[in-house]
mmCIF file of C-alpha atoms in Angstrom:
data_model
loop_
_atom_site.group_PDB
_atom_site.id
_atom_site.type_symbol
_atom_site.label_atom_id
_atom_site.label_comp_id
_atom_site.label_asym_id
_atom_site.label_seq_id
_atom_site.Cartn_x
_atom_site.Cartn_y
_atom_site.Cartn_z
ATOM 1 C CA MET H 1 -17.617 2.938 203.548
ATOM 2 C CA ASP H 2 -14.063 2.300 204.585
ATOM 3 C CA ILE H 3 -11.636 2.232 207.499
ATOM 4 C CA VAL H 4 -8.063 3.293 206.770
ATOM 5 C CA PHE H 5 -5.594 2.955 209.627
ATOM 6 C CA SER H 6 -2.790 5.445 209.886
ATOM 7 C CA ARG H 7 -1.588 3.928 213.159
ATOM 8 C CA LEU H 8 -2.543 0.636 214.746
ATOM 9 C CA GLY H 9 -0.855 -0.644 217.874
ATOM 10 C CA ASP H 10 -2.090 -2.808 220.715
ATOM 11 C CA ASN H 11 -3.082 0.170 222.819
ATOM 12 C CA GLU H 12 -3.799 2.908 220.340
ATOM 13 C CA ALA H 13 -5.194 3.353 216.889
ATOM 14 C CA ARG H 14 -5.790 6.243 214.576
ATOM 15 C CA PHE H 15 -7.949 5.729 211.551
ATOM 16 C CA VAL H 16 -10.042 7.519 208.990
ATOM 17 C CA LEU H 17 -13.633 6.392 208.771
ATOM 18 C CA GLU H 18 -15.236 7.253 205.479
ATOM 19 C CA GLY H 19 -18.711 7.243 204.025
ATOM 20 C CA VAL H 20 -20.801 7.110 207.203
ATOM 21 C CA SER H 21 -23.190 9.631 208.719
ATOM 22 C CA ASP H 22 -22.735 11.652 211.910
ATOM 23 C CA GLY H 23 -25.138 9.410 213.795
ATOM 24 C CA PHE H 24 -23.307 6.252 212.872
ATOM 25 C CA ALA H 25 -19.889 7.697 213.731
ATOM 26 C CA ASN H 26 -21.186 8.793 217.116
ATOM 27 C CA SER H 27 -22.862 5.451 217.809
ATOM 28 C CA PHE H 28 -19.628 3.704 216.884
ATOM 29 C CA ARG H 29 -17.687 5.869 219.342
ATOM 30 C CA ARG H 30 -20.242 5.286 222.089
ATOM 31 C CA ALA H 31 -20.281 1.546 221.415
ATOM 32 C CA MET H 32 -16.485 1.339 221.723
ATOM 33 C CA MET H 33 -16.625 3.119 225.062
ATOM 34 C CA SER H 34 -19.642 1.589 226.704
ATOM 35 C CA GLU H 35 -20.721 -1.606 224.968
ATOM 36 C CA VAL H 36 -17.500 -3.614 224.768
ATOM 37 C CA PRO H 37 -17.142 -5.814 227.850
ATOM 38 C CA THR H 38 -13.914 -6.116 229.874
ATOM 39 C CA LEU H 39 -12.952 -7.679 233.176
ATOM 40 C CA ALA H 40 -12.874 -5.604 236.355
ATOM 41 C CA ILE H 41 -12.891 -6.499 240.029
ATOM 42 C CA GLU H 42 -16.474 -6.359 241.267
ATOM 43 C CA ASP H 43 -16.655 -8.225 244.605
ATOM 44 C CA VAL H 44 -13.994 -8.123 247.292
ATOM 45 C CA ARG H 45 -13.932 -10.283 250.376
ATOM 46 C CA ILE H 46 -11.696 -8.678 252.951
ATOM 47 C CA TYR H 47 -10.253 -11.031 255.556
ATOM 48 C CA ASP H 48 -7.897 -8.605 257.192
ATOM 49 C CA ASN H 49 -7.456 -4.899 256.632
ATOM 50 C CA THR H 50 -5.508 -3.010 259.267
ATOM 51 C CA SER H 51 -4.321 -0.356 256.813
ATOM 52 C CA VAL H 52 -5.328 3.305 256.962
ATOM 53 C CA LEU H 53 -7.754 2.916 254.040
ATOM 54 C CA PHE H 54 -11.411 1.977 254.531
ATOM 55 C CA ASP H 55 -12.557 -1.285 252.953
ATOM 56 C CA GLU H 56 -14.864 0.579 250.557
ATOM 57 C CA ILE H 57 -12.132 2.851 249.198
ATOM 58 C CA LEU H 58 -9.846 -0.139 248.857
ATOM 59 C CA ALA H 59 -12.501 -2.047 246.878
ATOM 60 C CA SER H 60 -13.074 0.968 244.632
ATOM 61 C CA ARG H 61 -9.335 1.220 243.928
ATOM 62 C CA LEU H 62 -9.123 -2.479 243.124
ATOM 63 C CA GLY H 63 -12.044 -2.159 240.721
ATOM 64 C CA LEU H 64 -10.258 0.490 238.670
ATOM 65 C CA ILE H 65 -7.235 -1.717 237.891
ATOM 66 C CA PRO H 66 -7.324 -2.715 234.194
ATOM 67 C CA ILE H 67 -7.232 -6.485 233.714
ATOM 68 C CA ARG H 68 -6.214 -8.378 230.574
ATOM 69 C CA THR H 69 -9.376 -9.825 229.103
ATOM 70 C CA ASP H 70 -9.869 -12.757 226.799
ATOM 71 C CA LEU H 71 -13.413 -12.448 225.521
ATOM 72 C CA SER H 72 -13.441 -16.022 224.239
ATOM 73 C CA THR H 73 -12.883 -17.350 227.789
ATOM 74 C CA TYR H 74 -15.291 -15.197 229.776
ATOM 75 C CA ARG H 75 -18.956 -14.370 229.402
ATOM 76 C CA LEU H 76 -21.124 -11.649 230.801
ATOM 77 C CA PRO H 77 -22.853 -13.005 233.951
ATOM 78 C CA SER H 78 -26.229 -12.051 232.452
ATOM 79 C CA ARG H 79 -25.523 -14.224 229.397
ATOM 80 C CA CYS H 80 -23.818 -17.109 231.209
ATOM 81 C CA GLU H 81 -25.354 -20.556 231.394
ATOM 82 C CA CYS H 82 -25.195 -20.386 235.185
ATOM 83 C CA GLY H 83 -27.625 -17.448 235.082
ATOM 84 C CA GLY H 84 -25.223 -15.104 236.846
ATOM 85 C CA ALA H 85 -24.871 -17.272 239.945
ATOM 86 C CA GLY H 86 -21.132 -17.544 239.366
ATOM 87 C CA CYS H 87 -19.126 -20.171 237.495
ATOM 88 C CA PRO H 88 -15.583 -20.363 236.084
ATOM 89 C CA ARG H 89 -16.898 -19.046 232.735
ATOM 90 C CA CYS H 90 -18.112 -15.767 234.168
ATOM 91 C CA TYR H 91 -15.666 -14.792 236.905
ATOM 92 C CA THR H 92 -12.072 -15.156 238.000
ATOM 93 C CA VAL H 93 -10.517 -14.851 241.430
ATOM 94 C CA TYR H 94 -7.497 -12.959 242.764
ATOM 95 C CA THR H 95 -5.889 -13.307 246.156
ATOM 96 C CA LEU H 96 -3.769 -10.725 247.875
ATOM 97 C CA SER H 97 -1.854 -11.130 251.090
ATOM 98 C CA VAL H 98 0.683 -8.491 252.083
ATOM 99 C CA GLU H 99 2.260 -7.403 255.350
ATOM 100 C CA GLY H 100 3.753 -3.973 255.972
ATOM 101 C CA PRO H 101 5.785 -1.905 255.829
ATOM 102 C CA CYS H 102 5.595 -1.698 252.080
ATOM 103 C CA MET H 103 3.653 -0.379 249.124
ATOM 104 C CA VAL H 104 0.948 -2.685 247.782
ATOM 105 C CA TYR H 105 0.963 -2.816 243.991
ATOM 106 C CA SER H 106 -1.425 -4.356 241.476
ATOM 107 C CA GLY H 107 1.279 -6.953 240.804
ATOM 108 C CA ASP H 108 0.714 -8.326 244.333
ATOM 109 C CA LEU H 109 -2.689 -9.639 243.213
ATOM 110 C CA VAL H 110 -2.283 -13.354 242.500
ATOM 111 C CA PRO H 111 -4.658 -14.341 239.693
ATOM 112 C CA ARG H 112 -6.225 -17.780 239.463
ATOM 113 C CA ASP H 113 -6.168 -17.439 235.689
ATOM 114 C CA PRO H 114 -2.701 -16.199 234.634
ATOM 115 C CA ALA H 115 -4.167 -14.903 231.343
ATOM 116 C CA ALA H 116 -6.368 -12.514 233.337
ATOM 117 C CA SER H 117 -3.572 -10.698 235.163
ATOM 118 C CA PRO H 118 -3.551 -6.927 235.763
ATOM 119 C CA VAL H 119 -2.263 -5.012 232.731
ATOM 120 C CA HIS H 120 0.366 -3.148 234.758
ATOM 121 C CA ASP H 121 2.205 -4.546 237.774
ATOM 122 C CA ARG H 122 3.151 -1.221 239.302
ATOM 123 C CA ILE H 123 -0.212 0.429 239.960
ATOM 124 C CA PRO H 124 -0.112 1.513 243.622
ATOM 125 C CA ILE H 125 -3.100 0.340 245.638
ATOM 126 C CA LEU H 126 -2.156 1.535 249.111
ATOM 127 C CA ARG H 127 0.786 1.906 251.505
ATOM 128 C CA LEU H 128 1.136 -0.349 254.522
ATOM 129 C CA PHE H 129 3.065 0.774 257.594
ATOM 130 C CA GLU H 130 4.624 -1.234 260.419
ATOM 131 C CA ASN H 131 2.353 -4.029 261.764
ATOM 132 C CA GLN H 132 -0.329 -3.387 259.136
ATOM 133 C CA LYS H 133 -1.691 -6.204 257.086
ATOM 134 C CA LEU H 134 -3.945 -6.739 254.103
ATOM 135 C CA VAL H 135 -5.496 -10.093 253.199
ATOM 136 C CA LEU H 136 -8.304 -10.283 250.675
ATOM 137 C CA GLU H 137 -9.916 -12.220 247.896
ATOM 138 C CA ALA H 138 -11.307 -10.410 244.866
ATOM 139 C CA ARG H 139 -13.611 -11.558 242.138
ATOM 140 C CA ALA H 140 -13.497 -10.019 238.665
ATOM 141 C CA VAL H 141 -16.437 -10.243 236.266
ATOM 142 C CA LEU H 142 -17.113 -8.986 232.760
ATOM 143 C CA GLY H 143 -19.137 -5.820 232.554
ATOM 144 C CA LYS H 144 -19.881 -2.913 230.272
ATOM 145 C CA GLY H 145 -18.755 0.693 230.448
ATOM 146 C CA LYS H 146 -22.325 1.969 230.481
ATOM 147 C CA GLU H 147 -22.737 0.394 233.900
ATOM 148 C CA HIS H 148 -19.503 1.610 235.476
ATOM 149 C CA SER H 149 -16.440 3.272 233.972
ATOM 150 C CA LYS H 150 -14.162 0.586 235.429
ATOM 151 C CA TRP H 151 -15.445 -1.652 232.623
ATOM 152 C CA GLN H 152 -14.555 0.846 229.899
ATOM 153 C CA PRO H 153 -11.932 -0.646 227.567
ATOM 154 C CA THR H 154 -10.960 2.760 226.150
ATOM 155 C CA ILE H 155 -9.144 5.634 227.811
ATOM 156 C CA ALA H 156 -9.446 8.179 225.034
ATOM 157 C CA CYS H 157 -11.911 7.611 222.253
ATOM 158 C CA GLY H 158 -13.021 10.411 219.996
ATOM 159 C CA TYR H 159 -13.347 11.661 216.486
ATOM 160 C CA LYS H 160 -13.240 14.842 214.472
ATOM 161 C CA HIS H 161 -14.205 15.727 210.940
ATOM 162 C CA TYR H 162 -11.530 15.509 208.291
ATOM 163 C CA PRO H 163 -10.086 18.988 207.730
ATOM 164 C CA VAL H 164 -10.185 20.625 204.304
ATOM 165 C CA ILE H 165 -7.861 23.599 203.971
ATOM 166 C CA THR H 166 -8.103 25.879 200.989
ATOM 167 C CA ILE H 167 -5.740 28.753 200.324
ATOM 168 C CA ASP H 168 -6.878 31.137 197.605
ATOM 169 C CA ASP H 169 -5.009 33.494 195.281
ATOM 170 C CA ARG H 170 -5.164 36.462 197.641
ATOM 171 C CA CYS H 171 -2.526 34.838 199.888
ATOM 172 C CA ASP H 172 0.574 37.025 199.855
ATOM 173 C CA GLY H 173 2.791 34.592 201.771
ATOM 174 C CA CYS H 174 3.094 36.785 204.868
ATOM 175 C CA GLY H 175 3.594 33.627 206.972
ATOM 176 C CA MET H 176 1.389 34.736 209.874
ATOM 177 C CA CYS H 177 -0.823 31.664 209.594
ATOM 178 C CA VAL H 178 2.302 29.464 209.528
ATOM 179 C CA ASP H 179 3.512 30.955 212.817
ATOM 180 C CA GLU H 180 0.062 30.779 214.395
ATOM 181 C CA CYS H 181 -0.755 27.110 213.715
ATOM 182 C CA PRO H 182 -0.313 25.148 216.972
ATOM 183 C CA ARG H 183 0.117 21.877 215.073
ATOM 184 C CA GLY H 184 2.623 23.160 212.498
ATOM 185 C CA ARG H 185 0.621 21.913 209.547
ATOM 186 C CA LEU H 186 1.408 24.912 207.334
ATOM 187 C CA ALA H 187 4.609 25.986 205.609
ATOM 188 C CA ASN H 188 5.651 28.883 203.427
ATOM 189 C CA GLY H 189 5.940 28.019 199.767
ATOM 190 C CA LYS H 190 6.732 30.220 196.793
ATOM 191 C CA GLY H 191 5.220 33.480 197.978
ATOM 192 C CA LYS H 192 2.218 31.576 199.289
ATOM 193 C CA ALA H 193 1.380 29.451 202.316
ATOM 194 C CA ARG H 194 0.900 25.747 201.688
ATOM 195 C CA VAL H 195 -0.337 22.752 203.669
ATOM 196 C CA ILE H 196 2.132 20.032 204.634
ATOM 197 C CA PRO H 197 0.174 16.939 203.499
ATOM 198 C CA GLU H 198 1.500 14.532 206.145
ATOM 199 C CA ARG H 199 0.567 16.957 208.922
ATOM 200 C CA LEU H 200 -2.942 17.717 207.644
ATOM 201 C CA GLU H 201 -4.632 15.154 209.894
ATOM 202 C CA LEU H 202 -3.169 16.889 212.947
ATOM 203 C CA CYS H 203 -5.304 19.977 212.256
ATOM 204 C CA LEU H 204 -7.372 20.885 215.320
ATOM 205 C CA LEU H 205 -9.928 22.854 213.267
ATOM 206 C CA CYS H 206 -9.193 25.742 215.652
ATOM 207 C CA ARG H 207 -9.203 28.305 212.806
ATOM 208 C CA LEU H 208 -6.395 30.343 214.373
ATOM 209 C CA CYS H 209 -4.873 30.510 210.882
ATOM 210 C CA GLU H 210 -8.022 32.225 209.577
ATOM 211 C CA LYS H 211 -7.846 34.810 212.346
ATOM 212 C CA ALA H 212 -4.146 35.384 211.757
ATOM 213 C CA CYS H 213 -4.823 35.889 208.064
ATOM 214 C CA LYS H 214 -7.473 38.506 208.776
ATOM 215 C CA ARG H 215 -5.127 40.304 211.180
ATOM 216 C CA GLY H 216 -2.738 40.710 208.255
ATOM 217 C CA GLY H 217 -5.192 43.241 206.797
ATOM 218 C CA ILE H 218 -6.465 41.126 203.919
ATOM 219 C CA GLY H 219 -10.054 42.219 204.443
ATOM 220 C CA SER H 220 -13.097 40.676 206.082
ATOM 221 C CA GLU H 221 -12.608 37.302 204.354
ATOM 222 C CA PRO H 222 -9.400 35.379 205.082
ATOM 223 C CA ALA H 223 -7.376 33.910 202.213
ATOM 224 C CA ILE H 224 -7.029 30.624 204.106
ATOM 225 C CA ARG H 225 -10.137 28.655 204.956
ATOM 226 C CA VAL H 226 -10.554 25.619 207.196
ATOM 227 C CA ASP H 227 -13.603 23.478 206.516
ATOM 228 C CA GLU H 228 -14.783 20.102 207.686
ATOM 229 C CA GLU H 229 -15.392 17.305 205.260
ATOM 230 C CA ARG H 230 -18.803 15.726 205.743
ATOM 231 C CA SER H 231 -18.982 11.943 206.224
ATOM 232 C CA ARG H 232 -15.237 11.582 206.769
ATOM 233 C CA TYR H 233 -13.869 11.288 210.285
ATOM 234 C CA ILE H 234 -10.527 10.908 211.986
ATOM 235 C CA PHE H 235 -10.887 8.558 214.941
ATOM 236 C CA ASN H 236 -8.437 8.330 217.775
ATOM 237 C CA VAL H 237 -8.859 5.317 220.045
ATOM 238 C CA GLU H 238 -6.693 4.512 223.022
ATOM 239 C CA GLY H 239 -7.196 1.340 225.015
ATOM 240 C CA ASP H 240 -6.341 0.756 228.666
ATOM 241 C CA GLY H 241 -4.554 -2.487 227.777
ATOM 242 C CA SER H 242 -7.361 -4.819 228.826
ATOM 243 C CA LEU H 243 -8.238 -5.484 225.181
ATOM 244 C CA PRO H 244 -6.238 -4.818 222.011
ATOM 245 C CA VAL H 245 -7.695 -1.852 220.120
ATOM 246 C CA ARG H 246 -8.418 -3.952 217.032
ATOM 247 C CA GLU H 247 -10.660 -6.116 219.177
ATOM 248 C CA ILE H 248 -12.432 -3.100 220.676
ATOM 249 C CA ILE H 249 -13.224 -1.875 217.157
ATOM 250 C CA LYS H 250 -14.436 -5.310 216.082
ATOM 251 C CA GLU H 251 -16.549 -5.886 219.168
ATOM 252 C CA ALA H 252 -18.167 -2.443 218.902
ATOM 253 C CA LEU H 253 -19.163 -3.042 215.281
ATOM 254 C CA LEU H 254 -20.447 -6.497 216.163
ATOM 255 C CA HIS H 255 -22.503 -5.000 218.981
ATOM 256 C CA LEU H 256 -24.116 -2.450 216.633
ATOM 257 C CA LYS H 257 -24.816 -5.178 214.112
ATOM 258 C CA GLU H 258 -26.248 -7.503 216.735
ATOM 259 C CA SER H 259 -28.599 -4.818 218.141
ATOM 260 C CA THR H 260 -29.859 -3.993 214.668
ATOM 261 C CA ARG H 261 -30.367 -7.645 213.872
ATOM 262 C CA SER H 262 -32.361 -8.193 217.054
ATOM 263 C CA LEU H 263 -34.507 -5.164 216.176
ATOM 264 C CA LEU H 264 -35.229 -6.744 212.794
ATOM 265 C CA GLU H 265 -36.360 -9.920 214.520
ATOM 266 C CA SER H 266 -38.687 -7.960 216.813
ATOM 267 C CA LEU H 267 -40.106 -6.111 213.813
ATOM 268 C CA ASP H 268 -40.851 -9.428 212.133
ATOM 269 C CA GLU H 269 -42.726 -10.503 215.255
ATOM 270 C CA ILE H 270 -44.769 -7.273 215.302
ATOM 271 C CA ALA H 271 -45.535 -7.551 211.573
ATOM 272 C CA GLY H 272 -46.479 -11.214 212.031
ATOM 273 C CA GLY H 273 -48.759 -10.299 214.957
ATOM 274 C CA THR H 274 -50.605 -7.545 213.099
ATOM 275 C CA SER H 275 -51.120 -9.593 209.920
ATOM 276 C CA ASP H 276 -52.561 -12.440 212.036
ATOM 277 C CA GLU H 277 -55.064 -10.055 213.575
ATOM 278 C CA GLU H 278 -56.076 -8.790 210.163
ATOM 279 C CA SER H 279 -56.689 -12.288 208.847
ATOM 280 C CA GLU H 280 -58.916 -13.053 211.824
ATOM 281 C CA MET P 1 -34.817 -6.356 221.388
ATOM 282 C CA ASP P 2 -37.893 -5.572 223.418
ATOM 283 C CA ILE P 3 -40.252 -3.187 221.629
ATOM 284 C CA LYS P 4 -43.532 -1.711 222.805
ATOM 285 C CA VAL P 5 -45.880 -0.413 220.139
ATOM 286 C CA LEU P 6 -47.731 2.679 221.340
ATOM 287 C CA GLU P 7 -49.292 3.609 218.041
ATOM 288 C CA LEU P 8 -49.194 2.035 214.603
ATOM 289 C CA THR P 9 -51.105 3.285 211.590
ATOM 290 C CA GLY P 10 -50.425 3.353 207.862
ATOM 291 C CA ASN P 11 -48.138 6.360 208.051
ATOM 292 C CA LYS P 12 -47.291 6.793 211.713
ATOM 293 C CA ALA P 13 -45.613 4.696 214.382
ATOM 294 C CA ARG P 14 -44.618 5.340 217.965
ATOM 295 C CA LEU P 15 -42.378 2.649 219.392
ATOM 296 C CA VAL P 16 -40.620 2.322 222.742
ATOM 297 C CA PHE P 17 -37.258 0.556 222.703
ATOM 298 C CA VAL P 18 -36.911 -1.031 226.116
ATOM 299 C CA GLY P 19 -33.394 -0.920 227.498
ATOM 300 C CA GLU P 20 -31.819 0.988 224.626
ATOM 301 C CA GLY P 21 -30.038 4.328 224.824
ATOM 302 C CA HIS P 22 -28.581 7.043 222.624
ATOM 303 C CA THR P 23 -25.953 4.636 221.271
ATOM 304 C CA PHE P 24 -28.475 2.717 219.229
ATOM 305 C CA MET P 25 -31.251 5.271 218.800
ATOM 306 C CA ASN P 26 -29.098 8.067 217.408
ATOM 307 C CA MET P 27 -27.821 5.844 214.645
ATOM 308 C CA LEU P 28 -31.240 4.358 213.902
ATOM 309 C CA ALA P 29 -33.218 7.609 213.816
ATOM 310 C CA GLU P 30 -30.706 9.205 211.475
ATOM 311 C CA GLU P 31 -30.714 6.220 209.153
ATOM 312 C CA VAL P 32 -34.530 6.124 209.024
ATOM 313 C CA LEU P 33 -34.558 9.812 208.128
ATOM 314 C CA LYS P 34 -32.450 9.124 205.025
ATOM 315 C CA ASP P 35 -35.412 7.360 203.439
ATOM 316 C CA PRO P 36 -37.206 9.761 201.047
ATOM 317 C CA ALA P 37 -40.581 8.313 202.069
ATOM 318 C CA VAL P 38 -40.037 9.466 205.661
ATOM 319 C CA ASP P 39 -41.466 12.700 206.938
ATOM 320 C CA VAL P 40 -40.404 12.674 210.600
ATOM 321 C CA ALA P 41 -38.036 10.342 212.386
ATOM 322 C CA THR P 42 -36.979 11.344 215.862
ATOM 323 C CA TYR P 43 -36.595 9.844 219.272
ATOM 324 C CA ALA P 44 -37.067 11.236 222.741
ATOM 325 C CA MET P 45 -36.027 10.117 226.189
ATOM 326 C CA GLU P 46 -38.192 11.713 228.829
ATOM 327 C CA PHE P 47 -35.609 11.312 231.572
ATOM 328 C CA GLN P 48 -31.962 10.315 231.481
ATOM 329 C CA PHE P 49 -32.696 6.647 232.132
ATOM 330 C CA SER P 50 -36.110 6.353 230.459
ATOM 331 C CA ASP P 51 -36.605 4.053 227.541
ATOM 332 C CA PRO P 52 -36.415 5.991 224.263
ATOM 333 C CA GLU P 53 -39.542 6.507 222.199
ATOM 334 C CA LEU P 54 -39.152 6.603 218.436
ATOM 335 C CA LEU P 55 -41.631 8.508 216.302
ATOM 336 C CA ILE P 56 -41.805 7.822 212.591
ATOM 337 C CA THR P 57 -44.243 9.403 210.181
ATOM 338 C CA THR P 58 -44.111 8.765 206.460
ATOM 339 C CA THR P 59 -45.504 10.567 203.434
ATOM 340 C CA GLY P 60 -47.785 7.578 202.849
ATOM 341 C CA LYS P 61 -45.805 5.757 200.179
ATOM 342 C CA LYS P 62 -44.387 3.245 202.648
ATOM 343 C CA ASP P 63 -45.558 2.069 206.040
ATOM 344 C CA PRO P 64 -43.383 2.944 209.031
ATOM 345 C CA LEU P 65 -42.374 -0.618 209.856
ATOM 346 C CA SER P 66 -41.017 -1.342 206.396
ATOM 347 C CA VAL P 67 -39.138 1.962 206.533
ATOM 348 C CA LEU P 68 -37.616 0.833 209.812
ATOM 349 C CA ARG P 69 -36.799 -2.573 208.388
ATOM 350 C CA ASP P 70 -35.032 -1.034 205.378
ATOM 351 C CA ALA P 71 -32.993 1.196 207.684
ATOM 352 C CA CYS P 72 -31.949 -1.864 209.730
ATOM 353 C CA GLN P 73 -30.855 -3.682 206.584
ATOM 354 C CA ARG P 74 -28.712 -0.711 205.566
ATOM 355 C CA LEU P 75 -27.145 -0.465 209.038
ATOM 356 C CA ILE P 76 -26.274 -4.152 209.026
ATOM 357 C CA GLY P 77 -24.719 -3.585 205.605
ATOM 358 C CA TYR P 78 -22.575 -0.712 206.982
ATOM 359 C CA CYS P 79 -21.387 -2.819 209.932
ATOM 360 C CA ASP P 80 -20.495 -5.730 207.647
ATOM 361 C CA ALA P 81 -18.623 -3.453 205.250
ATOM 362 C CA LEU P 82 -16.664 -1.842 208.088
ATOM 363 C CA LEU P 83 -15.878 -5.177 209.769
ATOM 364 C CA GLU P 84 -14.592 -6.457 206.464
ATOM 365 C CA SER P 85 -12.612 -3.305 205.796
ATOM 366 C CA ALA P 86 -11.089 -3.305 209.320
ATOM 367 C CA LYS P 87 -10.144 -6.967 208.930
ATOM 368 C CA ARG P 88 -8.463 -6.303 205.594
ATOM 369 C CA ALA P 89 -6.592 -3.261 206.939
ATOM 370 C CA GLN P 90 -5.358 -5.224 209.954
ATOM 371 C CA ALA P 91 -4.232 -8.119 207.825
ATOM 372 C CA GLN P 92 -2.054 -5.736 205.819
ATOM 373 C CA GLN P 93 -0.302 -4.393 208.911
#
């Protein structure tokens, strides 16, 4: 059971997850996408909108802007002490006031909490023409991706099995598999194809090399074989900038742990209940 | 976690996990199935947004709830190991 990072930045990570089952790997992926909370604009109060866009479309566009999130500052409204009524711990406010002609960008939103500013300043919201005006107040709350994709902290999040490539003795070094590979992970060695170790993880498991090998007239079985290693996965996680990827990974694992722990507690209650009945 | 017990005998349990989805159930059902004392461990969601129903039957050596509890312990162990491993890997960077 191990995580080995081959790349770890603020917005993207690539790592090998080892020693877990298919179900766990998939749950981990799903948890990263839909169970890690981020901030997104949820309510918009529009004071003046004389632009060409309807209020509803405008609100939808505002919602999709990624916002930098500090999970230690904000809480999910459902878990907040205020009971979701609205307090500084569970929402933050943005104001926007622009007059045309100009383009309205996400950077025109003025946040009450500077730490919760939009990730990018140059996301176009709409274009205002002569004598058009837009004045609004927006409220961002924490939410989860399973409710709406605007709360998803990841853009791309997926995994594949670790590739295992074996080249047997029948390889005559014709080089057809080398030319065919879209990821250039093969090279011609001494009369035989070989795998370039640092490019192995790029393998798409497309098996074009196997087909190319068979086309070379080697018989019904290709000399090169691509297999998947069980219980070893290459994960690729890209964040939208609202949360650093390392935090997405941590929060997802904590969520899985927390759900399991709460199941254990419920099981104890059930077991306690049934043993009480028996003793009566 | 809110659980409804539909059926509970010495070697069979049917439980409804209120408010859970594939994210949790997929992992749990697979982990329960790893136990050699388990015969069947599967979950079903009648409709897309229904609460999942987990069915566990055992060969009789263990009761379904203790099987489930063991699986939970293992899952918590995996999460802890991965959290620790991720922390160590990030500290090295």
